[in-house]
Tab-separated table of C-alpha atoms in Angstrom:
chain	number	residue	atom	x	y	z
A	1	MET	CA	166.294	-46.366	61.945
A	2	ALA	CA	168.293	-48.206	64.599
A	3	TYR	CA	166.936	-46.995	67.911
A	4	LEU	CA	163.637	-46.425	69.652
A	5	ALA	CA	164.093	-43.353	71.820
A	6	GLY	CA	161.492	-42.559	74.417
A	7	LYS	CA	160.420	-41.069	77.671
A	8	MET	CA	157.827	-42.384	80.102
A	9	VAL	CA	155.894	-41.005	83.051
A	10	LEU	CA	154.442	-42.977	85.947
A	11	SER	CA	151.937	-41.289	88.208
A	12	VAL	CA	152.465	-42.422	91.803
A	13	ARG	CA	149.563	-41.684	94.119
A	14	ALA	CA	149.976	-42.305	97.865
A	15	SER	CA	152.382	-45.156	97.167
A	16	ALA	CA	155.851	-46.453	98.010
A	17	PRO	CA	156.800	-48.470	94.927
A	18	ASN	CA	160.551	-48.601	95.595
A	19	ASN	CA	162.114	-48.454	99.043
A	20	GLY	CA	165.615	-47.716	100.224
A	21	LYS	CA	167.448	-48.690	103.373
A	22	GLY	CA	165.234	-48.505	106.450
A	23	GLU	CA	166.009	-46.654	109.637
A	24	ALA	CA	165.263	-48.532	112.868
A	25	THR	CA	161.617	-49.586	112.488
A	26	THR	CA	160.775	-47.165	109.658
A	27	GLY	CA	160.877	-48.019	105.958
A	28	ARG	CA	162.142	-45.191	103.748
A	29	VAL	CA	161.344	-44.542	100.104
A	30	LYS	CA	164.198	-43.832	97.727
A	31	SER	CA	164.813	-40.153	97.158
A	32	ALA	CA	167.543	-37.778	96.027
A	33	ARG	CA	168.396	-34.289	97.247
A	34	ILE	CA	168.667	-31.707	94.495
A	35	ARG	CA	169.413	-28.094	95.435
A	36	GLY	CA	168.206	-28.795	98.941
A	37	ALA	CA	164.863	-30.316	97.903
A	38	ARG	CA	163.811	-33.944	98.082
A	39	TYR	CA	162.899	-35.795	94.888
A	40	PRO	CA	161.499	-39.329	95.301
A	41	TYR	CA	162.520	-41.812	92.638
A	42	VAL	CA	162.162	-45.393	91.484
A	43	SER	CA	165.409	-47.024	90.410
A	44	ALA	CA	165.841	-48.295	86.877
A	45	GLN	CA	166.694	-51.689	88.392
A	46	ALA	CA	163.224	-51.882	89.944
A	47	VAL	CA	161.398	-50.939	86.736
A	48	ARG	CA	163.480	-53.380	84.723
A	49	ARG	CA	162.447	-56.075	87.207
A	50	TRP	CA	158.775	-55.155	86.666
A	51	ALA	CA	159.325	-55.408	82.914
A	52	ARG	CA	161.017	-58.818	83.278
A	53	ASP	CA	158.086	-60.073	85.337
A	54	SER	CA	155.675	-58.764	82.722
A	55	LEU	CA	157.597	-60.703	80.054
A	56	VAL	CA	156.985	-63.865	82.066
A	57	GLU	CA	153.286	-63.025	82.390
A	58	LEU	CA	153.196	-62.821	78.600
A	59	GLY	CA	154.679	-66.292	78.280
A	60	ALA	CA	158.443	-65.770	78.118
A	61	VAL	CA	160.559	-68.341	79.948
A	62	PRO	CA	162.787	-66.497	82.461
A	63	SER	CA	166.493	-67.146	82.610
A	64	PRO	CA	167.127	-69.210	85.792
A	65	VAL	CA	169.069	-67.471	88.558
A	66	THR	CA	171.719	-69.172	90.672
A	67	ARG	CA	173.017	-67.683	93.908
A	68	VAL	CA	176.393	-68.826	95.187
A	69	GLY	CA	178.993	-67.852	97.767
A	70	LYS	CA	177.274	-67.742	101.139
A	71	ALA	CA	177.466	-71.467	101.893
A	72	GLN	CA	181.119	-71.518	100.830
A	73	ASN	CA	182.010	-68.420	102.890
A	74	LYS	CA	183.015	-66.667	99.689
A	75	ALA	CA	181.955	-63.502	97.934
A	76	GLN	CA	178.239	-63.737	97.261
A	77	LYS	CA	176.937	-63.393	93.726
A	78	ALA	CA	173.839	-64.221	91.751
A	79	ASN	CA	173.903	-65.038	88.069
A	80	THR	CA	171.334	-65.776	85.427
A	81	ALA	CA	172.078	-68.540	82.951
A	82	ALA	CA	173.793	-65.892	80.775
A	83	ASP	CA	172.202	-67.459	77.720
A	84	PRO	CA	170.688	-64.692	75.574
A	85	VAL	CA	169.914	-67.011	72.690
A	86	ARG	CA	167.670	-69.256	74.728
A	87	TYR	CA	166.254	-66.621	77.128
A	88	ALA	CA	164.750	-63.355	75.897
A	89	ASP	CA	165.336	-61.565	79.208
A	90	ASP	CA	169.094	-62.266	79.079
A	91	ASP	CA	169.064	-60.847	75.560
A	92	LEU	CA	167.021	-57.712	76.291
A	93	PHE	CA	168.286	-56.826	79.771
A	94	GLY	CA	171.891	-58.036	79.665
A	95	TYR	CA	173.909	-59.738	82.406
A	96	MET	CA	177.351	-60.347	83.835
A	97	LYS	CA	178.491	-63.808	84.862
A	98	ALA	CA	181.869	-63.836	86.556
A	99	GLY	CA	183.920	-67.006	86.295
A	100	ALA	CA	186.321	-68.258	88.963
A	101	ASN	CA	189.964	-67.788	88.001
A	102	LYS	CA	191.044	-70.997	89.722
A	103	ASP	CA	188.632	-72.971	87.538
A	104	GLY	CA	189.824	-71.276	84.382
A	105	ALA	CA	186.294	-70.001	83.775
A	106	ALA	CA	185.991	-66.784	81.854
A	107	THR	CA	183.724	-63.880	82.649
A	108	THR	CA	180.954	-63.236	80.171
A	109	LEU	CA	178.755	-60.175	80.000
A	110	ARG	CA	176.249	-58.504	77.733
A	111	ASP	CA	175.345	-54.850	77.660
A	112	SER	CA	171.617	-54.321	77.744
A	113	PRO	CA	170.013	-53.251	74.431
A	114	PHE	CA	167.231	-51.742	76.590
A	115	MET	CA	168.547	-48.713	78.457
A	116	LEU	CA	166.412	-46.968	81.071
A	117	GLY	CA	167.013	-43.944	83.239
A	118	THR	CA	165.942	-43.364	86.825
A	119	LEU	CA	162.254	-42.566	87.240
A	120	MET	CA	162.711	-39.278	89.062
A	121	SER	CA	159.985	-37.038	90.413
A	122	VAL	CA	159.536	-34.028	88.142
A	123	GLU	CA	159.231	-31.706	91.148
A	124	PRO	CA	160.110	-31.815	94.849
A	125	ALA	CA	157.846	-34.013	96.954
A	126	PHE	CA	157.674	-34.588	100.671
A	127	PRO	CA	157.055	-38.216	101.676
A	128	THR	CA	154.599	-38.777	104.509
A	129	GLU	CA	155.595	-41.080	107.346
A	130	ASP	CA	152.766	-43.470	108.093
A	131	PHE	CA	152.660	-44.750	111.676
A	132	GLY	CA	151.706	-48.389	112.106
A	133	VAL	CA	151.199	-50.820	114.932
A	134	MET	CA	150.906	-54.578	115.248
A	135	ALA	CA	148.566	-55.133	118.202
A	136	ARG	CA	146.656	-58.246	117.185
A	137	GLY	CA	146.892	-60.929	119.878
A	138	VAL	CA	149.870	-59.423	121.727
A	139	SER	CA	149.990	-57.656	125.065
A	140	GLU	CA	152.658	-55.154	123.981
A	141	PRO	CA	152.035	-53.669	120.521
A	142	VAL	CA	154.927	-53.544	118.046
A	143	LEU	CA	155.390	-50.114	116.512
A	144	HIS	CA	156.582	-49.539	112.968
A	145	GLY	CA	156.351	-46.947	110.216
A	146	HIS	CA	156.955	-46.376	106.539
A	147	GLU	CA	156.973	-43.551	104.014
A	148	PHE	CA	154.797	-42.984	100.982
A	149	TYR	CA	154.377	-40.114	98.547
A	150	THR	CA	152.489	-38.675	95.590
A	151	ALA	CA	154.444	-37.572	92.523
A	152	ASP	CA	154.808	-37.870	88.760
A	153	LEU	CA	158.019	-39.700	87.877
A	154	ALA	CA	159.723	-39.427	84.480
A	155	ALA	CA	162.574	-41.336	82.850
A	156	PRO	CA	164.187	-41.561	79.414
A	157	PHE	CA	164.798	-44.884	77.713
A	158	LEU	CA	166.472	-46.158	74.577
A	159	LEU	CA	166.215	-49.475	72.754
A	160	ASP	CA	169.097	-50.424	70.459
A	161	VAL	CA	166.959	-52.440	68.039
A	162	PRO	CA	169.710	-53.987	65.860
A	163	ARG	CA	171.375	-55.467	68.953
A	164	VAL	CA	168.283	-57.457	69.913
A	165	GLY	CA	169.200	-61.047	69.064
A	166	THR	CA	172.686	-60.034	67.890
A	167	PHE	CA	175.739	-61.178	69.858
A	168	THR	CA	179.188	-59.910	68.914
A	169	LEU	CA	182.215	-62.167	69.294
A	170	PRO	CA	185.578	-61.186	70.766
A	171	ASP	CA	188.613	-60.887	68.567
A	172	GLY	CA	192.097	-61.876	69.613
A	173	GLY	CA	192.386	-58.857	71.875
A	174	GLY	CA	189.077	-59.494	73.603
A	175	VAL	CA	187.167	-56.747	71.788
A	176	GLY	CA	183.507	-57.720	71.558
A	177	ARG	CA	183.205	-59.416	74.926
A	178	PRO	CA	180.482	-57.033	76.205
A	179	ASN	CA	178.009	-58.901	74.031
A	180	TYR	CA	179.064	-62.522	74.328
A	181	LEU	CA	181.864	-64.818	75.491
A	182	SER	CA	183.389	-66.874	72.691
A	183	GLN	CA	182.598	-67.874	69.128
A	184	GLU	CA	182.523	-71.549	70.037
A	185	GLN	CA	180.042	-71.092	72.879
A	186	ALA	CA	177.910	-68.633	70.932
A	187	LEU	CA	177.623	-70.929	67.948
A	188	GLN	CA	176.952	-73.996	70.101
A	189	VAL	CA	174.045	-72.291	71.819
A	190	ALA	CA	172.771	-70.814	68.576
A	191	GLU	CA	172.824	-74.160	66.833
A	192	ALA	CA	171.043	-75.833	69.735
A	193	ALA	CA	168.425	-73.191	70.419
A	194	ALA	CA	167.752	-71.234	67.254
A	195	ALA	CA	167.647	-72.952	63.889
A	196	GLY	CA	168.668	-70.515	61.239
A	197	ALA	CA	170.996	-68.361	63.342
A	198	THR	CA	173.758	-66.923	61.173
A	199	THR	CA	177.155	-65.297	61.516
A	200	VAL	CA	177.363	-61.685	60.375
A	201	THR	CA	179.552	-58.612	60.665
A	202	PHE	CA	177.919	-56.177	63.055
A	203	ARG	CA	179.433	-52.763	63.780
A	204	ASP	CA	182.777	-53.989	62.437
A	205	GLN	CA	182.772	-57.083	64.629
A	206	ALA	CA	181.963	-60.720	63.967
A	207	ALA	CA	178.606	-61.637	65.461
A	208	VAL	CA	175.974	-64.350	65.747
A	209	ARG	CA	172.479	-63.193	64.858
A	210	LEU	CA	169.136	-64.863	65.492
A	211	PRO	CA	166.547	-65.114	62.705
A	212	ILE	CA	164.552	-61.947	62.056
A	213	ALA	CA	161.292	-63.565	63.196
A	214	GLU	CA	162.731	-64.160	66.672
A	215	ARG	CA	164.207	-60.677	66.833
A	216	ARG	CA	160.873	-59.149	65.876
A	217	ALA	CA	159.100	-61.220	68.512
A	218	ARG	CA	161.476	-60.218	71.315
A	219	THR	CA	161.298	-56.517	70.525
A	220	ALA	CA	157.507	-56.688	70.318
A	221	LEU	CA	157.362	-58.611	73.592
A	222	LEU	CA	159.262	-55.854	75.398
A	223	LEU	CA	156.794	-53.220	74.162
A	224	GLU	CA	153.872	-55.428	75.185
A	225	ALA	CA	155.426	-55.842	78.636
A	226	LEU	CA	155.618	-52.057	79.054
A	227	ALA	CA	151.958	-51.868	78.011
A	228	GLN	CA	150.943	-53.937	81.044
A	229	LEU	CA	153.695	-53.009	83.467
A	230	SER	CA	152.968	-53.989	87.061
A	231	GLY	CA	154.837	-54.456	90.302
A	232	GLY	CA	156.423	-52.430	93.065
A	233	ALA	CA	156.709	-52.540	96.835
A	234	LYS	CA	153.926	-52.028	99.393
A	235	GLN	CA	151.168	-53.155	97.013
A	236	ALA	CA	149.118	-54.586	99.898
A	237	LEU	CA	149.004	-51.187	101.633
A	238	HIS	CA	149.449	-48.803	98.709
A	239	TYR	CA	148.201	-50.567	95.628
A	240	GLY	CA	148.955	-48.627	92.484
A	241	ASP	CA	148.811	-49.053	88.737
A	242	ARG	CA	152.259	-49.039	87.102
A	243	VAL	CA	151.228	-48.787	83.459
A	244	PRO	CA	152.835	-45.590	82.103
A	245	ASP	CA	150.437	-42.667	82.183
A	246	LEU	CA	152.398	-41.001	79.415
A	247	ILE	CA	154.922	-42.448	76.993
A	248	VAL	CA	156.565	-40.910	73.931
A	249	LEU	CA	158.405	-42.972	71.288
A	250	VAL	CA	160.361	-41.927	68.214
A	251	PRO	CA	162.432	-44.114	65.846
A	252	PHE	CA	165.868	-42.509	65.594
A	253	LYS	CA	169.042	-43.142	63.609
A	254	GLY	CA	171.557	-42.505	66.382
A	255	GLY	CA	171.799	-43.404	70.036
A	256	ILE	CA	170.514	-39.985	71.089
A	257	ASN	CA	167.294	-39.192	72.875
A	258	PRO	CA	165.724	-36.012	71.455
A	259	LEU	CA	162.866	-36.237	73.972
A	260	ALA	CA	164.893	-35.350	77.071
A	261	HIS	CA	163.249	-31.949	77.571
A	262	VAL	CA	159.868	-32.650	76.001
A	263	ILE	CA	158.661	-33.906	79.386
A	264	ASP	CA	159.954	-32.142	82.473
A	265	GLY	CA	158.674	-30.338	85.548
A	266	GLU	CA	159.241	-27.335	87.697
A	267	PRO	CA	158.608	-26.613	91.382
A	268	GLY	CA	155.107	-25.375	91.979
A	269	THR	CA	153.957	-26.281	88.477
A	270	GLY	CA	154.595	-29.989	88.318
A	271	LEU	CA	154.671	-32.042	85.146
A	272	ARG	CA	155.057	-30.202	81.852
A	273	VAL	CA	154.607	-31.730	78.397
A	274	ARG	CA	156.145	-29.223	76.019
A	275	GLY	CA	154.880	-29.260	72.469
A	276	ASP	CA	157.130	-26.324	71.566
A	277	VAL	CA	160.195	-28.318	72.593
A	278	LEU	CA	159.059	-31.365	70.608
A	279	LEU	CA	158.549	-29.304	67.438
A	280	GLU	CA	161.957	-27.654	67.790
A	281	GLU	CA	163.689	-30.996	68.408
A	282	LEU	CA	162.021	-32.564	65.374
A	283	ARG	CA	163.167	-29.644	63.218
A	284	ALA	CA	166.701	-29.810	64.605
A	285	TRP	CA	166.969	-33.553	63.911
A	286	GLU	CA	165.247	-33.533	60.537
A	287	GLY	CA	166.280	-36.602	58.549
A	288	GLU	CA	167.370	-38.454	61.676
A	289	TRP	CA	163.928	-39.639	62.816
A	290	GLU	CA	161.038	-41.493	61.259
A	291	ALA	CA	157.401	-40.468	61.528
A	292	PRO	CA	155.212	-40.859	63.353
A	293	VAL	CA	156.223	-39.858	66.825
A	294	ARG	CA	153.989	-42.088	68.937
A	295	ILE	CA	152.485	-40.649	72.124
A	296	GLY	CA	150.538	-42.737	74.596
A	297	TRP	CA	148.522	-40.510	76.933
A	298	ARG	CA	146.064	-42.041	79.380
A	299	PRO	CA	142.684	-40.330	79.551
A	300	GLY	CA	142.207	-38.440	82.794
A	301	PHE	CA	145.924	-37.721	83.185
A	302	GLY	CA	146.775	-34.074	82.579
A	303	ASP	CA	143.736	-33.436	80.373
A	304	ALA	CA	144.257	-29.665	80.295
A	305	GLN	CA	147.891	-30.073	79.276
A	306	ARG	CA	146.905	-32.561	76.613
A	307	GLU	CA	144.447	-30.084	75.138
A	308	ASP	CA	147.127	-27.375	75.016
A	309	PHE	CA	149.649	-29.810	73.548
A	310	GLU	CA	147.285	-30.922	70.799
A	311	LYS	CA	146.491	-27.309	69.864
A	312	LEU	CA	150.169	-26.391	69.673
A	313	CYS	CA	151.034	-29.502	67.636
A	314	ALA	CA	147.865	-29.487	65.509
A	315	GLY	CA	149.851	-29.206	62.267
A	316	VAL	CA	152.085	-32.268	62.800
A	317	ILE	CA	149.131	-34.221	64.206
A	318	ALA	CA	147.062	-33.467	61.108
A	319	GLU	CA	149.992	-34.606	58.937
A	320	GLU	CA	150.248	-37.779	61.086
A	321	GLN	CA	153.829	-36.973	61.969
A	322	VAL	CA	152.627	-37.258	65.571
A	323	VAL	CA	149.934	-39.714	66.679
A	324	ILE	CA	148.303	-39.810	70.100
A	325	GLY	CA	146.405	-42.651	71.718
A	326	HIS	CA	146.232	-44.722	74.874
A	327	PRO	CA	149.671	-45.998	76.016
A	328	ARG	CA	148.488	-49.601	75.782
A	329	THR	CA	147.097	-49.046	72.295
A	330	ILE	CA	150.239	-47.257	71.105
A	331	LEU	CA	152.652	-49.865	72.511
A	332	ARG	CA	150.677	-52.904	71.442
A	333	GLY	CA	149.984	-51.372	68.038
A	334	LEU	CA	153.699	-50.844	67.410
A	335	ALA	CA	154.412	-54.356	68.686
A	336	GLY	CA	151.927	-55.711	66.156
A	337	GLU	CA	153.590	-53.787	63.328
A	338	LEU	CA	156.956	-55.234	64.343
A	339	ARG	CA	155.607	-58.784	64.403
A	340	GLU	CA	154.181	-58.274	60.893
A	341	GLY	CA	157.604	-57.265	59.589
A	342	ARG	CA	156.617	-53.703	58.787
A	343	HIS	CA	159.748	-52.273	60.439
A	344	ASP	CA	162.404	-54.812	59.539
A	345	ALA	CA	164.718	-51.981	58.446
A	346	TRP	CA	165.026	-50.991	62.122
A	347	PHE	CA	166.885	-54.221	62.837
A	348	ASP	CA	169.924	-53.056	60.847
A	349	ASP	CA	172.004	-49.925	61.274
A	350	PRO	CA	171.064	-47.250	58.727
A	351	ALA	CA	173.429	-46.639	55.829
A	352	ARG	CA	175.402	-43.438	56.154
């Protein structure tokens, strides 16, 4: 297997975890209009930031960020160190660092091995505008407002496991640059920061690859970060848990997500977890996925649907082709298996 395909659900209750541009004195939540209805969402950028912060909580050293441009009256930009060998977050989440042409500095970028969709409400929701006032110690109160909402948000994600800790090098025509800058710089950093890094051919391109122990650790760390995800706006007023209430994972050979329609929603019904769709997808992609499909389902969240799902999928559950547990248990359990080297085959593309 080469990919971990998945879908996650966050249950937002009377919260405003990701805000858009405000209007006058009112803060607005992010939302999209679909067929005339309003669907609140949390951007992938926000969730990726929560995951980065969780990595730091788990002990990862964050890539330092430098902001330039404003003081020089030039275009403003912010860059990380763009060093994916030394910093796990640069490796897992990617970056772009633009060099100045006048200095002869090249632009380096890395596509993110961890791909995440927008966490979109599964059904229309209507944010409430909360009226507020600051009247403490002032003769004329200051009025303000903000929106919040209740909804179940779902998003697909995909982790390209072989690309974790693997940095392709450009050829003479520049092919390969989306993963690193130059062979000289890649090897210098690798030699300085990761004893045992090697050069390999990866997807028909020359590449530098970190040792398997480091690649295991980084992949496991990302799963552990998702298992204790936290963050979001308005926590002082609308505190909310951000650990996924539902998460589905399946190891897959190709960069396809067969879980797209396993979790969906419909107006008036809300979140649906469709066992019939999962069974049909698994049959359609037979030979392309590896058992078990791992499902993390928090107790108390959609208990009636869970009961129906387990009845419908009783056969594959009994055969342990599908396993269900708490999201934290599922994610941390898989992370532990990765650290032990039980899935080292995932770190290379499957033979065709």
